[in-house]
């Protein structure tokens, strides 16, 4: 805007009235009798300043764009940029409570409106301090601090250096949260679709969008046509550069067609867009936009209002357009390039200060990231220019450059290149640039080359790290440990019970064997008399002891510890063999007591062998 007169910064106060809703209360920096909201039709300004959900936080910031009507030849129609700081306090704490304050809380916003967003970093810090101090007075009729703040804004904007225009933009956080998807968003921005950002925190929502568009060098200072889809005055005033100074970075960027004109005729940029502005998004004249919303109602209508939805709360992207999804598929070289940047941020991440690398070095810093994207964009436009040169001279090999192998634009994705060449910003780029840009910047992808083993290993490593297995399974490990300890106690208790039941069985077997031996050495008459006197008693003796209870207990214990059954049975057999050895030299007799049915013989008066079955124990 070197040939136009800059607009003075304005300050206004927006309050929430219990009956009328958000409304403008006072202007600062305007002449008496003038109301900028009426003159420029800013009827949505109060809704932009007081964002949805601002009442849920102590302090919140909102960023938005406004269209300023032309006032003279030196002040044509242009875009203005607003930043508001919203706070609230208990109405009972007011020193002078107005009669129209009927609610328990008072909510107000102090708003700054400028002609460029490049100084928002410095303005945001001062605006926060001024708003906090004004609320601390507990008297909203005392406006001296607001007046002095407005008077100091002009000097603040003048003192902001070019290198400080990105202060406050969370670029490292954008890379850290979305990793390789940042390049998808960047290339999506160049295709000019309908991009909808959603998040519950308004300031984060807005700053992520500013961070994204700031990756295009110089775009933050070239947003004169972004506030309304009908605006294109800035684009029509652009001319092709006639000279180039390679030692001057700005001259080089301008000669290479940067910044690309993303926001022009049919486009809109609204960092915070209230629901009252949805009719503009649905208008037929609105072809593309980058907007943000904190209202979850838009999530239910994402197919209508977006080609791609970026959910900052869930850190996800949803591409609803099939053609857009195919064009945004990253090539091997693209993925290798963005993985390198994402890894440099990840390796230097500091949770206590996300804006700076923990090494305090250059790698992973915001300046490092911006220069990487600048190199990528310059290589991209040069490669596309050479692609067009190849198409025009397909039948004339003499016009090709021998040092350049093949078509370098393929490294950026052929579908994406074809889609970009159909956009309005490419049409402006083609109009404002020379056809031989590849003579200035080498037409080659910064990470050109085929897929390698290192690419696969790096990608697998990143995908595994993104799973956060340690965090996800930490609680599972604790639960599993508790269950293992409980299971170990139960198994130990089961085997203890099993061993006790086995001892009971062995003791009963031993007593039965002893009674059998005693019967074998007793006198025959006594044995006969005993048998004659009490036949029922003899039959009970022949049946042996009742081991049904022991069998049931052993069977139940065996079902709980099947894996240990064979070792226990073998050990029990060995012990039984030693206990029965004095009665019989046959080593199989003791085994039979445990392994199966057996007979025990006793001498009687007629030397007749009487068979007496023992209890059968099934281990």
Short mmCIF file of C-alpha atoms in Angstrom, two decimals, residues 81-522:
data_model
loop_
_atom_site.label_atom_id
_atom_site.label_comp_id
_atom_site.label_asym_id
_atom_site.label_seq_id
_atom_site.Cartn_x
_atom_site.Cartn_y
_atom_site.Cartn_z
CA UNK A 81 -8.04 -6.44 10.58
CA UNK A 82 -9.44 -6.60 14.08
CA UNK A 83 -8.21 -8.12 17.32
CA UNK A 84 -10.35 -8.14 20.45
CA UNK A 85 -9.59 -8.99 24.06
CA UNK A 86 -12.61 -10.24 26.00
CA UNK A 87 -12.84 -10.36 29.79
CA UNK A 88 -15.62 -10.62 32.38
CA UNK A 89 -16.11 -9.84 36.05
CA UNK A 90 -18.69 -10.17 38.80
CA UNK A 91 -21.25 -7.39 38.60
CA UNK A 92 -21.23 -7.03 42.41
CA UNK A 93 -17.58 -5.95 42.26
CA UNK A 94 -18.39 -2.79 40.26
CA UNK A 95 -17.94 0.49 42.12
CA UNK A 96 -20.72 2.11 40.10
CA UNK A 97 -23.16 -0.49 38.86
CA UNK A 98 -25.37 0.89 36.05
CA UNK A 99 -29.09 0.13 36.32
CA UNK A 100 -29.14 -1.79 33.02
CA UNK A 101 -26.68 -4.37 34.40
CA UNK A 102 -29.09 -7.07 35.51
CA UNK A 103 -26.90 -10.16 35.14
CA UNK A 104 -24.43 -11.49 37.68
CA UNK A 105 -21.46 -10.96 35.35
CA UNK A 106 -20.33 -8.16 33.06
CA UNK A 107 -18.65 -9.07 29.76
CA UNK A 108 -16.82 -6.57 27.57
CA UNK A 109 -14.22 -6.57 24.81
CA UNK A 110 -11.62 -3.98 23.85
CA UNK A 111 -11.08 -4.07 20.08
CA UNK A 112 -8.21 -2.74 17.94
CA UNK A 113 -8.70 -2.31 14.16
CA UNK A 114 -5.70 -1.76 11.87
CA UNK A 115 -4.96 -1.96 8.15
CA UNK A 116 -2.47 -4.83 8.47
CA UNK A 117 -2.08 -7.86 10.75
CA UNK A 118 1.72 -7.80 10.72
CA UNK A 119 1.91 -6.14 14.17
CA UNK A 120 -0.64 -8.33 15.93
CA UNK A 121 2.06 -9.89 18.09
CA UNK A 122 2.96 -6.59 19.78
CA UNK A 123 -0.63 -5.31 19.81
CA UNK A 124 -1.87 -8.46 21.50
CA UNK A 125 0.48 -8.08 24.48
CA UNK A 126 -0.40 -4.42 25.02
CA UNK A 127 -4.10 -5.03 24.52
CA UNK A 128 -4.09 -7.72 27.18
CA UNK A 129 -2.40 -5.45 29.74
CA UNK A 130 -4.70 -2.51 28.97
CA UNK A 131 -7.87 -4.61 29.22
CA UNK A 132 -6.73 -6.19 32.48
CA UNK A 133 -5.94 -2.79 33.98
CA UNK A 134 -9.27 -1.35 32.84
CA UNK A 135 -11.19 -4.18 34.49
CA UNK A 136 -9.08 -3.83 37.64
CA UNK A 137 -10.41 -0.28 38.06
CA UNK A 138 -13.92 -1.75 38.57
CA UNK A 139 -15.30 1.39 36.97
CA UNK A 140 -16.04 1.19 33.25
CA UNK A 141 -16.82 4.91 33.05
CA UNK A 142 -13.14 5.72 33.55
CA UNK A 143 -11.78 5.53 29.97
CA UNK A 144 -8.47 7.39 30.26
CA UNK A 145 -6.40 4.21 29.93
CA UNK A 146 -8.25 3.28 26.70
CA UNK A 147 -7.71 6.76 25.20
CA UNK A 148 -3.98 6.70 25.91
CA UNK A 149 -3.73 3.20 24.49
CA UNK A 150 -5.29 4.31 21.19
CA UNK A 151 -2.95 7.29 20.92
CA UNK A 152 0.10 5.04 21.34
CA UNK A 153 -0.93 2.53 18.66
CA UNK A 154 0.34 4.57 15.72
CA UNK A 155 3.83 4.61 17.17
CA UNK A 156 3.63 0.89 17.93
CA UNK A 157 2.78 0.06 14.33
CA UNK A 158 5.54 2.31 13.06
CA UNK A 159 8.17 0.70 15.28
CA UNK A 160 7.44 -2.87 14.22
CA UNK A 161 10.32 -4.15 12.11
CA UNK A 162 9.87 -6.50 9.18
CA UNK A 163 11.59 -9.32 11.08
CA UNK A 164 9.10 -8.99 13.96
CA UNK A 165 5.95 -9.38 11.86
CA UNK A 166 5.68 -13.08 12.76
CA UNK A 167 5.96 -12.56 16.51
CA UNK A 168 3.33 -14.53 18.36
CA UNK A 169 2.47 -16.96 15.53
CA UNK A 170 2.66 -20.56 16.86
CA UNK A 171 4.39 -22.02 13.81
CA UNK A 172 6.37 -24.62 15.76
CA UNK A 173 3.17 -25.73 17.49
CA UNK A 174 1.52 -26.16 14.08
CA UNK A 175 4.37 -28.42 12.92
CA UNK A 176 4.44 -30.29 16.23
CA UNK A 177 0.70 -31.01 16.25
CA UNK A 178 0.12 -31.85 12.58
CA UNK A 179 3.59 -33.01 11.40
CA UNK A 180 3.48 -34.02 7.71
CA UNK A 181 -0.12 -32.82 7.41
CA UNK A 182 1.18 -29.24 7.53
CA UNK A 183 2.49 -29.70 3.99
CA UNK A 184 -0.92 -31.09 3.02
CA UNK A 185 -2.52 -27.92 4.42
CA UNK A 186 0.05 -25.73 2.69
CA UNK A 187 -0.53 -27.31 -0.72
CA UNK A 188 -4.27 -27.27 -0.06
CA UNK A 189 -4.09 -23.52 0.57
CA UNK A 190 -2.53 -23.02 -2.88
CA UNK A 191 -5.43 -24.90 -4.50
CA UNK A 192 -7.90 -22.39 -2.99
CA UNK A 193 -10.62 -24.74 -1.73
CA UNK A 194 -13.09 -24.06 1.08
CA UNK A 195 -11.03 -24.58 4.24
CA UNK A 196 -12.87 -24.64 7.56
CA UNK A 197 -10.96 -24.63 10.85
CA UNK A 198 -12.75 -25.64 14.05
CA UNK A 199 -11.59 -25.31 17.65
CA UNK A 200 -13.00 -24.53 21.07
CA UNK A 201 -10.24 -22.01 21.84
CA UNK A 202 -10.74 -18.93 19.67
CA UNK A 203 -7.22 -17.52 19.91
CA UNK A 204 -5.58 -20.81 18.98
CA UNK A 205 -8.07 -21.21 16.15
CA UNK A 206 -7.18 -17.83 14.65
CA UNK A 207 -3.43 -18.00 15.16
CA UNK A 208 -3.15 -21.39 13.47
CA UNK A 209 -4.67 -19.88 10.32
CA UNK A 210 -2.32 -16.89 10.44
CA UNK A 211 0.61 -19.29 10.90
CA UNK A 212 -0.43 -21.26 7.84
CA UNK A 213 -0.79 -18.30 5.48
CA UNK A 214 2.44 -16.78 6.82
CA UNK A 215 4.32 -19.71 5.24
CA UNK A 216 3.83 -17.94 1.89
CA UNK A 217 6.49 -15.19 1.96
CA UNK A 218 4.99 -11.70 2.00
CA UNK A 219 1.35 -12.78 2.12
CA UNK A 220 0.64 -11.20 5.53
CA UNK A 221 1.32 -7.78 4.00
CA UNK A 222 -0.75 -8.48 0.87
CA UNK A 223 -4.20 -9.23 2.25
CA UNK A 224 -5.92 -6.10 0.98
CA UNK A 225 -8.63 -8.12 -0.84
CA UNK A 226 -9.30 -10.82 1.76
CA UNK A 227 -12.27 -9.40 3.71
CA UNK A 228 -14.91 -9.73 0.99
CA UNK A 229 -15.28 -12.06 -2.04
CA UNK A 230 -16.22 -9.09 -4.20
CA UNK A 231 -12.89 -7.32 -3.68
CA UNK A 232 -10.12 -7.47 -6.30
CA UNK A 233 -8.73 -3.92 -6.42
CA UNK A 234 -5.30 -4.98 -5.18
CA UNK A 235 -4.96 -7.74 -7.77
CA UNK A 236 -5.89 -5.41 -10.61
CA UNK A 237 -3.20 -2.99 -9.50
CA UNK A 238 -0.36 -5.54 -9.66
CA UNK A 239 2.20 -5.33 -12.48
CA UNK A 240 5.00 -7.62 -13.62
CA UNK A 241 8.44 -6.71 -12.19
CA UNK A 242 10.75 -5.28 -14.82
CA UNK A 243 14.06 -5.80 -12.99
CA UNK A 244 15.73 -8.21 -10.62
CA UNK A 245 18.34 -7.70 -7.95
CA UNK A 246 19.43 -11.14 -6.82
CA UNK A 247 21.16 -9.67 -3.77
CA UNK A 248 17.81 -8.26 -2.59
CA UNK A 249 15.54 -10.95 -1.17
CA UNK A 250 12.36 -8.91 -1.64
CA UNK A 251 13.27 -8.23 -5.27
CA UNK A 252 13.89 -11.94 -5.85
CA UNK A 253 10.60 -12.97 -4.27
CA UNK A 254 8.68 -10.38 -6.27
CA UNK A 255 10.31 -11.46 -9.53
CA UNK A 256 9.42 -15.08 -8.76
CA UNK A 257 5.75 -14.13 -8.39
CA UNK A 258 5.55 -14.17 -4.60
CA UNK A 259 3.42 -13.78 -2.67
CA UNK A 260 0.86 -15.83 -4.53
CA UNK A 261 -2.50 -14.07 -4.55
CA UNK A 262 -4.53 -16.58 -2.58
CA UNK A 263 -7.25 -14.12 -1.58
CA UNK A 264 -8.79 -12.17 -4.40
CA UNK A 265 -11.99 -12.21 -6.40
CA UNK A 266 -14.31 -14.86 -4.96
CA UNK A 267 -12.10 -15.57 -1.92
CA UNK A 268 -12.46 -14.78 1.77
CA UNK A 269 -10.25 -14.92 4.85
CA UNK A 270 -12.05 -14.88 8.21
CA UNK A 271 -9.92 -16.18 11.12
CA UNK A 272 -13.02 -16.02 13.30
CA UNK A 273 -16.32 -16.24 11.46
CA UNK A 274 -19.55 -16.05 13.51
CA UNK A 275 -22.68 -17.93 12.55
CA UNK A 276 -24.24 -14.65 11.40
CA UNK A 277 -21.75 -14.65 8.49
CA UNK A 278 -22.66 -18.09 7.12
CA UNK A 279 -24.74 -16.54 4.34
CA UNK A 280 -21.53 -15.11 2.87
CA UNK A 281 -19.91 -18.55 2.89
CA UNK A 282 -22.93 -20.09 1.14
CA UNK A 283 -23.14 -17.37 -1.50
CA UNK A 284 -22.54 -18.43 -5.09
CA UNK A 285 -19.91 -15.73 -5.52
CA UNK A 286 -17.78 -17.23 -2.73
CA UNK A 287 -15.56 -19.79 -4.45
CA UNK A 288 -12.93 -20.34 -1.78
CA UNK A 289 -12.11 -19.29 1.75
CA UNK A 290 -10.09 -19.91 4.89
CA UNK A 291 -12.34 -19.40 7.91
CA UNK A 292 -12.55 -20.51 11.53
CA UNK A 293 -15.41 -21.23 13.89
CA UNK A 294 -15.81 -22.17 17.55
CA UNK A 295 -19.43 -23.29 17.11
CA UNK A 296 -19.86 -27.06 16.87
CA UNK A 297 -23.00 -26.64 14.74
CA UNK A 298 -20.76 -26.26 11.70
CA UNK A 299 -19.39 -29.76 12.28
CA UNK A 300 -22.82 -31.13 11.50
CA UNK A 301 -22.83 -29.28 8.15
CA UNK A 302 -19.21 -29.80 7.16
CA UNK A 303 -20.15 -31.21 3.74
CA UNK A 304 -21.98 -28.00 2.90
CA UNK A 305 -19.48 -25.47 4.20
CA UNK A 306 -16.10 -27.10 3.59
CA UNK A 307 -13.98 -29.07 1.18
CA UNK A 308 -11.60 -29.78 4.03
CA UNK A 309 -12.29 -29.56 7.77
CA UNK A 310 -9.42 -29.10 10.22
CA UNK A 311 -10.41 -29.98 13.79
CA UNK A 312 -7.82 -28.45 16.12
CA UNK A 313 -9.31 -30.04 19.23
CA UNK A 314 -8.88 -33.55 17.82
CA UNK A 315 -5.89 -32.69 15.58
CA UNK A 316 -7.56 -34.27 12.57
CA UNK A 317 -8.31 -33.37 8.94
CA UNK A 318 -11.36 -34.47 7.00
CA UNK A 319 -11.19 -33.99 3.21
CA UNK A 320 -14.72 -34.25 1.86
CA UNK A 321 -13.81 -33.61 -1.80
CA UNK A 322 -12.64 -36.74 -3.66
CA UNK A 323 -10.66 -34.82 -6.29
CA UNK A 324 -9.01 -32.71 -3.61
CA UNK A 325 -8.01 -35.80 -1.65
CA UNK A 326 -6.29 -37.30 -4.68
CA UNK A 327 -4.44 -34.06 -5.47
CA UNK A 328 -3.21 -33.67 -1.88
CA UNK A 329 -1.52 -37.05 -1.75
CA UNK A 330 2.12 -36.32 -0.90
CA UNK A 331 4.88 -37.61 -3.14
CA UNK A 332 7.91 -39.48 -1.85
CA UNK A 333 10.04 -36.35 -2.07
CA UNK A 334 7.35 -34.29 -0.34
CA UNK A 335 7.11 -36.74 2.54
CA UNK A 336 10.88 -36.92 2.92
CA UNK A 337 11.09 -33.12 3.02
CA UNK A 338 8.34 -32.50 5.57
CA UNK A 339 9.47 -35.43 7.74
CA UNK A 340 12.86 -33.77 8.05
CA UNK A 341 11.29 -30.52 9.25
CA UNK A 342 8.87 -32.26 11.61
CA UNK A 343 11.68 -34.31 13.13
CA UNK A 344 13.81 -31.20 13.70
CA UNK A 345 10.90 -29.64 15.62
CA UNK A 346 10.22 -32.82 17.55
CA UNK A 347 13.86 -33.20 18.58
CA UNK A 348 14.03 -29.62 19.88
CA UNK A 349 10.55 -29.41 21.43
CA UNK A 350 10.24 -27.78 24.84
CA UNK A 351 6.87 -28.01 26.61
CA UNK A 352 7.73 -25.06 28.84
CA UNK A 353 8.48 -22.81 25.82
CA UNK A 354 7.08 -24.26 22.57
CA UNK A 355 8.07 -21.19 20.52
CA UNK A 356 11.82 -21.85 20.81
CA UNK A 357 14.04 -24.92 20.41
CA UNK A 358 15.33 -26.33 23.67
CA UNK A 359 18.82 -26.12 22.17
CA UNK A 360 18.35 -22.37 21.53
CA UNK A 361 19.85 -23.03 18.10
CA UNK A 362 18.77 -22.53 14.50
CA UNK A 363 17.61 -26.08 13.69
CA UNK A 364 13.93 -26.41 14.40
CA UNK A 365 13.40 -22.67 14.95
CA UNK A 366 10.60 -20.72 13.28
CA UNK A 367 13.09 -18.93 11.06
CA UNK A 368 14.45 -22.31 9.97
CA UNK A 369 10.92 -23.52 9.14
CA UNK A 370 10.03 -20.40 7.14
CA UNK A 371 13.19 -20.53 5.08
CA UNK A 372 12.57 -24.21 4.33
CA UNK A 373 9.07 -23.42 3.04
CA UNK A 374 10.39 -20.46 1.07
CA UNK A 375 12.95 -22.71 -0.63
CA UNK A 376 10.23 -25.29 -1.30
CA UNK A 377 7.92 -22.71 -2.87
CA UNK A 378 10.64 -21.21 -5.06
CA UNK A 379 11.62 -24.67 -6.28
CA UNK A 380 7.96 -25.43 -6.91
CA UNK A 381 7.23 -22.42 -9.12
CA UNK A 382 10.50 -22.90 -11.02
CA UNK A 383 9.71 -26.58 -11.62
CA UNK A 384 6.19 -25.79 -12.85
CA UNK A 385 7.59 -23.16 -15.20
CA UNK A 386 9.99 -25.74 -16.61
CA UNK A 387 7.09 -28.19 -16.90
CA UNK A 388 5.28 -25.64 -19.07
CA UNK A 389 8.48 -25.11 -21.06
CA UNK A 390 8.67 -28.86 -21.73
CA UNK A 391 5.07 -28.95 -22.91
CA UNK A 392 5.62 -26.03 -25.29
CA UNK A 393 8.85 -27.45 -26.75
CA UNK A 394 8.04 -31.13 -26.73
CA UNK A 395 9.10 -31.56 -30.36
CA UNK A 396 12.21 -29.38 -30.15
CA UNK A 397 14.96 -31.11 -28.12
CA UNK A 398 17.29 -28.15 -28.65
CA UNK A 399 15.15 -26.05 -26.32
CA UNK A 400 15.60 -28.45 -23.40
CA UNK A 401 18.25 -28.02 -20.73
CA UNK A 402 20.63 -30.94 -20.63
CA UNK A 403 21.46 -30.45 -16.94
CA UNK A 404 17.83 -31.04 -15.98
CA UNK A 405 16.70 -34.64 -16.18
CA UNK A 406 13.07 -35.30 -17.02
CA UNK A 407 10.21 -33.25 -15.59
CA UNK A 408 11.09 -31.99 -12.08
CA UNK A 409 7.47 -31.01 -11.37
CA UNK A 410 6.58 -34.69 -11.02
CA UNK A 411 8.38 -34.70 -7.67
CA UNK A 412 5.66 -32.37 -6.36
CA UNK A 413 2.84 -34.63 -7.55
CA UNK A 414 1.46 -34.52 -11.07
CA UNK A 415 -2.19 -34.40 -9.94
CA UNK A 416 -1.47 -31.50 -7.62
CA UNK A 417 0.39 -29.57 -10.34
CA UNK A 418 -2.51 -30.03 -12.75
CA UNK A 419 -4.97 -28.85 -10.10
CA UNK A 420 -2.87 -25.81 -9.19
CA UNK A 421 -2.60 -24.73 -12.84
CA UNK A 422 -6.41 -24.41 -12.88
CA UNK A 423 -6.62 -22.00 -9.93
CA UNK A 424 -7.05 -18.22 -9.96
CA UNK A 425 -3.82 -17.58 -8.07
CA UNK A 426 -1.89 -19.53 -10.74
CA UNK A 427 -3.52 -17.42 -13.41
CA UNK A 428 -2.25 -14.30 -11.63
CA UNK A 429 1.14 -15.94 -11.15
CA UNK A 430 1.42 -16.72 -14.84
CA UNK A 431 0.42 -13.17 -15.69
CA UNK A 432 2.98 -11.54 -13.38
CA UNK A 433 6.06 -13.73 -13.98
CA UNK A 434 8.56 -14.49 -16.70
CA UNK A 435 8.38 -17.79 -18.52
CA UNK A 436 12.01 -18.66 -17.71
CA UNK A 437 12.03 -18.53 -13.92
CA UNK A 438 13.96 -21.81 -13.96
CA UNK A 439 16.97 -19.80 -15.11
CA UNK A 440 16.91 -17.95 -11.75
CA UNK A 441 16.08 -20.81 -9.36
CA UNK A 442 17.00 -24.40 -10.07
CA UNK A 443 13.86 -26.40 -10.96
CA UNK A 444 14.42 -29.25 -8.56
CA UNK A 445 12.62 -30.55 -5.49
CA UNK A 446 14.65 -29.90 -2.32
CA UNK A 447 14.47 -33.63 -1.49
CA UNK A 448 14.28 -35.12 -4.97
CA UNK A 449 14.97 -38.82 -5.33
CA UNK A 450 13.35 -42.23 -5.28
CA UNK A 451 12.14 -44.03 -2.16
CA UNK A 452 15.01 -45.40 -0.08
CA UNK A 453 15.38 -47.74 2.89
CA UNK A 454 16.05 -44.72 5.09
CA UNK A 455 12.67 -43.23 4.10
CA UNK A 456 10.88 -46.44 5.06
CA UNK A 457 12.73 -46.75 8.37
CA UNK A 458 12.10 -43.11 9.26
CA UNK A 459 8.43 -43.35 8.39
CA UNK A 460 7.96 -46.55 10.40
CA UNK A 461 9.75 -44.99 13.34
CA UNK A 462 7.52 -41.94 13.21
CA UNK A 463 4.35 -43.98 12.91
CA UNK A 464 5.34 -46.09 15.91
CA UNK A 465 6.17 -43.00 17.96
CA UNK A 466 2.84 -41.44 16.99
CA UNK A 467 1.06 -44.43 18.55
CA UNK A 468 2.35 -43.36 22.00
CA UNK A 469 2.48 -46.99 23.11
CA UNK A 470 4.21 -46.18 26.40
CA UNK A 471 1.48 -43.73 27.35
CA UNK A 472 -1.38 -45.92 26.19
CA UNK A 473 -0.14 -49.10 27.86
CA UNK A 474 1.11 -47.55 31.09
CA UNK A 475 -2.19 -48.05 32.86
CA UNK A 476 -2.63 -51.42 31.17
CA UNK A 477 0.70 -52.57 32.58
CA UNK A 478 -0.39 -51.68 36.10
CA UNK A 479 -3.72 -53.48 35.71
CA UNK A 480 -2.00 -56.51 34.19
CA UNK A 481 0.50 -56.61 37.05
CA UNK A 482 -2.30 -56.57 39.62
CA UNK A 483 -4.13 -59.38 37.83
CA UNK A 484 -0.96 -61.46 37.61
CA UNK A 485 -0.32 -61.02 41.32
CA UNK A 486 -3.91 -62.01 42.14
CA UNK A 487 -3.72 -64.99 39.80
CA UNK A 488 -0.45 -66.11 41.36
CA UNK A 489 -2.06 -66.08 44.80
CA UNK A 490 -5.05 -68.07 43.55
CA UNK A 491 -2.85 -70.68 41.84
CA UNK A 492 -0.66 -70.98 44.95
CA UNK A 493 -3.74 -71.44 47.13
CA UNK A 494 -5.10 -74.08 44.76
CA UNK A 495 -1.89 -76.11 44.85
CA UNK A 496 -1.68 -75.84 48.62
CA UNK A 497 -5.21 -77.22 48.86
CA UNK A 498 -4.32 -79.91 46.33
CA UNK A 499 -1.31 -80.98 48.36
CA UNK A 500 -3.36 -81.08 51.59
CA UNK A 501 -6.03 -83.25 49.96
CA UNK A 502 -3.33 -85.52 48.57
CA UNK A 503 -1.84 -85.95 52.05
CA UNK A 504 -5.27 -86.90 53.41
CA UNK A 505 -5.63 -89.50 50.67
CA UNK A 506 -2.16 -90.90 51.29
CA UNK A 507 -2.83 -91.14 55.03
CA UNK A 508 -6.06 -93.05 54.42
CA UNK A 509 -4.24 -95.38 52.02
CA UNK A 510 -1.50 -95.99 54.56
CA UNK A 511 -3.99 -96.87 57.28
CA UNK A 512 -5.79 -99.26 54.93
CA UNK A 513 -2.54 -101.03 54.07
CA UNK A 514 -1.63 -101.36 57.77
CA UNK A 515 -5.03 -102.88 58.55
CA UNK A 516 -4.56 -105.32 55.69
CA UNK A 517 -1.15 -106.41 57.03
CA UNK A 518 -2.61 -106.84 60.52
CA UNK A 519 -5.35 -109.07 59.12
CA UNK A 520 -2.76 -111.18 57.31
CA UNK A 521 -0.84 -112.11 60.53
CA UNK A 522 -3.91 -112.63 62.82
#
